Tab-separated table of C-alpha atoms in Angstrom:
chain	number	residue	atom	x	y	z
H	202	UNK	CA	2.145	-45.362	-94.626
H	203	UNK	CA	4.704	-47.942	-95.335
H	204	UNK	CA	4.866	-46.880	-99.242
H	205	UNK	CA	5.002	-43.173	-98.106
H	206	UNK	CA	7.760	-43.836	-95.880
H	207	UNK	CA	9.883	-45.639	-98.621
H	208	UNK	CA	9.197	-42.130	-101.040
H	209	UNK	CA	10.315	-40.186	-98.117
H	210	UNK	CA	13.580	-42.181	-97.765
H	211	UNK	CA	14.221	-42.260	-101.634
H	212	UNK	CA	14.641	-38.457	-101.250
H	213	UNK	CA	16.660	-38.359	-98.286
H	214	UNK	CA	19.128	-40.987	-99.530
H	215	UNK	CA	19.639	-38.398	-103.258
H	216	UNK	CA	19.418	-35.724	-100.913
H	217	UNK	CA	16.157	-34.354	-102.021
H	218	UNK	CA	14.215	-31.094	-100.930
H	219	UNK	CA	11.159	-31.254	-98.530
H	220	UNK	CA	9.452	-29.785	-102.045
H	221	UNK	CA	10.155	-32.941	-103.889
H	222	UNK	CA	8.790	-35.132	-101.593
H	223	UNK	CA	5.731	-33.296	-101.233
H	224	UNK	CA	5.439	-33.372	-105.606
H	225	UNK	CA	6.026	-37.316	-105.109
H	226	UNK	CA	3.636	-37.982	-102.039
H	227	UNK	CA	0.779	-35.621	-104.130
H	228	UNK	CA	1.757	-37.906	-107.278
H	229	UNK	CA	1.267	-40.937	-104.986
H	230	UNK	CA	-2.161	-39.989	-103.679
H	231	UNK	CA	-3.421	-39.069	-106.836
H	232	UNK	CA	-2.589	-42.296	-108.893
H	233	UNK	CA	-2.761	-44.621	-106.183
H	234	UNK	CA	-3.797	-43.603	-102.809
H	235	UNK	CA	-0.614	-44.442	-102.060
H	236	UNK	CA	-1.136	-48.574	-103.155
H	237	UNK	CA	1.024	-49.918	-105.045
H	238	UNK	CA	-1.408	-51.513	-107.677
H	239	UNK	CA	-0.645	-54.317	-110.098
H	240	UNK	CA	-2.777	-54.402	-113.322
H	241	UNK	CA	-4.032	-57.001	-115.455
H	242	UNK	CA	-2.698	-55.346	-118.615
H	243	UNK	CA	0.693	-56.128	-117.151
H	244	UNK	CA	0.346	-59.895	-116.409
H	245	UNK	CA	3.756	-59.673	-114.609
H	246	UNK	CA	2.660	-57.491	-111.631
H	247	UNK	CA	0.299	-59.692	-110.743
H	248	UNK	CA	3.071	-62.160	-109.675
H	249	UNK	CA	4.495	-59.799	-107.446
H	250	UNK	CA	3.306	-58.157	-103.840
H	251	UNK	CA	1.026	-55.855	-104.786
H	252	UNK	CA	-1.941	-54.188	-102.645
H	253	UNK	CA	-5.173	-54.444	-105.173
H	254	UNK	CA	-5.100	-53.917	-109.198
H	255	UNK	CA	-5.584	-50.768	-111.634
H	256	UNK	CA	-6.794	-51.216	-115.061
H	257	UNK	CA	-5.613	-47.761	-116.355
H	258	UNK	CA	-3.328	-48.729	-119.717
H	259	UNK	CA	-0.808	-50.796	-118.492
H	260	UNK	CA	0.152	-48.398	-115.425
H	261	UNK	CA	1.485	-49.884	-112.067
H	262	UNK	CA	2.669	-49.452	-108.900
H	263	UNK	CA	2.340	-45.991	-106.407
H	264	UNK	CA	2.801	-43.896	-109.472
H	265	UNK	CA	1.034	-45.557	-111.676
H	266	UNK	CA	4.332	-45.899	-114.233
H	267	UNK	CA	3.797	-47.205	-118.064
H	268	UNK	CA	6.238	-50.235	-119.059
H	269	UNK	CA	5.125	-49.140	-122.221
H	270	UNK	CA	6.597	-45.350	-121.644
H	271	UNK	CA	10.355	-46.387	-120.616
H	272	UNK	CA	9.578	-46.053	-116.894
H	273	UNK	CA	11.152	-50.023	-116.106
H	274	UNK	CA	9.775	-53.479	-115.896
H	275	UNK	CA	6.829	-54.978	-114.358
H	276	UNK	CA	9.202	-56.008	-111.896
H	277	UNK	CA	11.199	-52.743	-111.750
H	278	UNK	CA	7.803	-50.286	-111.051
H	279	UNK	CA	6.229	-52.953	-108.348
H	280	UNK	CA	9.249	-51.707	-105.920
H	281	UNK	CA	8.244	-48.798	-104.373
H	282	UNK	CA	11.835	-47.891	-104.080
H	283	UNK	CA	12.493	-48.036	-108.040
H	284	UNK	CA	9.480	-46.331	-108.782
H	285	UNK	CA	10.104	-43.466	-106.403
H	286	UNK	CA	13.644	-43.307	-107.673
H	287	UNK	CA	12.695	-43.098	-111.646
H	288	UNK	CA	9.819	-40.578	-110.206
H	289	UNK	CA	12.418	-38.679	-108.553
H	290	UNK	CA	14.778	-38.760	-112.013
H	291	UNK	CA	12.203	-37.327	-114.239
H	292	UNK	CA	11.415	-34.574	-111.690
H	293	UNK	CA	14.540	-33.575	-111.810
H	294	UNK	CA	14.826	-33.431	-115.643
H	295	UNK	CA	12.045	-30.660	-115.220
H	296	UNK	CA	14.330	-27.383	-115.526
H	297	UNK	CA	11.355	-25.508	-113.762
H	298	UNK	CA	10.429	-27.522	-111.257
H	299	UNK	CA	11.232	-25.876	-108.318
H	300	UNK	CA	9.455	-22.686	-109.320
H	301	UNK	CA	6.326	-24.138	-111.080
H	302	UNK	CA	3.264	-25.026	-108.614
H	303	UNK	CA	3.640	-28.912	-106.509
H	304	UNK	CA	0.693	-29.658	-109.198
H	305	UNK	CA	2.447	-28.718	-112.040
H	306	UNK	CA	5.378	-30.181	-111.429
H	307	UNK	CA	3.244	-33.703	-111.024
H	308	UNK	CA	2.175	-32.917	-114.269
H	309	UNK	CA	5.127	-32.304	-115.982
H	310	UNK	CA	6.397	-35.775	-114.996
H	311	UNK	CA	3.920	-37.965	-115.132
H	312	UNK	CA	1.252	-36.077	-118.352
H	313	UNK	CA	-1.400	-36.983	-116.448
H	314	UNK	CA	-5.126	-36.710	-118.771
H	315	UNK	CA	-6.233	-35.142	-115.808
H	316	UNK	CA	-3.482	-32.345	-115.460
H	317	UNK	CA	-5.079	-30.453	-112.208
H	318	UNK	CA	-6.145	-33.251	-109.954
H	319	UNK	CA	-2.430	-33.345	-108.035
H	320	UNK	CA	-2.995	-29.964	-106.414
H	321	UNK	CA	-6.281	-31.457	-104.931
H	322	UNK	CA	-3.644	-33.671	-102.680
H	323	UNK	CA	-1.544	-31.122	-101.340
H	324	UNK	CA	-2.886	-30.959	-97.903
H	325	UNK	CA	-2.920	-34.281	-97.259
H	326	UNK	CA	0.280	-34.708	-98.608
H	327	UNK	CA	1.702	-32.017	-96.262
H	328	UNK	CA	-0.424	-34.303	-93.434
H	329	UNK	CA	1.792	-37.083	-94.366
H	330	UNK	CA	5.086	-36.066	-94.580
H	331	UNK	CA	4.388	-33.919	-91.317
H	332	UNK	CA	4.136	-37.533	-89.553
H	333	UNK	CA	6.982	-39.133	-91.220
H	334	UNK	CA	9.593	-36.411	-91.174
């Protein structure tokens, strides 16, 4: 809950909707289960506190962020905190995203090769930022 609580306060602090956390926290569950993951593709990570490893590309942390793709540095994406803030940015640059579905706007941040699996989060996603907020 401690990762979920850091997304949560992210928002607050840029003055975020409810709706954006609820795009982030789906986002988080999906990639992650909320973990944030090193990954042995990113030998960095794996010197920092991480909670388990991925071996997707060279995706870490909650969101499962790409080095490679201009999200930050090894050491940038292991913060929660960073990685909910560049999650957060990117959301933003959607033009639609307040209109399109909480799955599609997951999707349209992160191009996901599995495009519909955020919307299978949503309740539990409302679950968890029922208990933090």
């Amino acid at each position: 809950m401690n990762n979920a609580a850091v997304i949560v306060q992210v928002a607050q602090q840029r003055g975020l909707p409810r709706r954006a956390m609820l795009v982030a926290m789906m986002t988080g569950l999906q990639e992650s289960s909320l973990r944030n993951l090193a990954n042995p593709s990113v030998p960095a990570s794996l010197d920092l506190p991480n909670e388990g490893s991925g071996d997707d590309f060279d995706s870490i942390g909650v969101f499962q962020q790409r080095p490679s793709q201009g999200w930050g540095t090894a050491a940038e994406l292991m913060s929660v905190r960073f990685a909910a803030d560049a999650f957060y940015k990117r959301l933003l640059k959607v033009s639609d995203w307040e209109s399109k579905s909480l799955g599609a706007a997951a999707q349209a941040v992160q191009r996901s090769a599995v495009p519909d699996a955020y919307a299978d989060h949503e309740k539990r996603a409302i679950k968890v930022l029922d208990a933090l907020l």
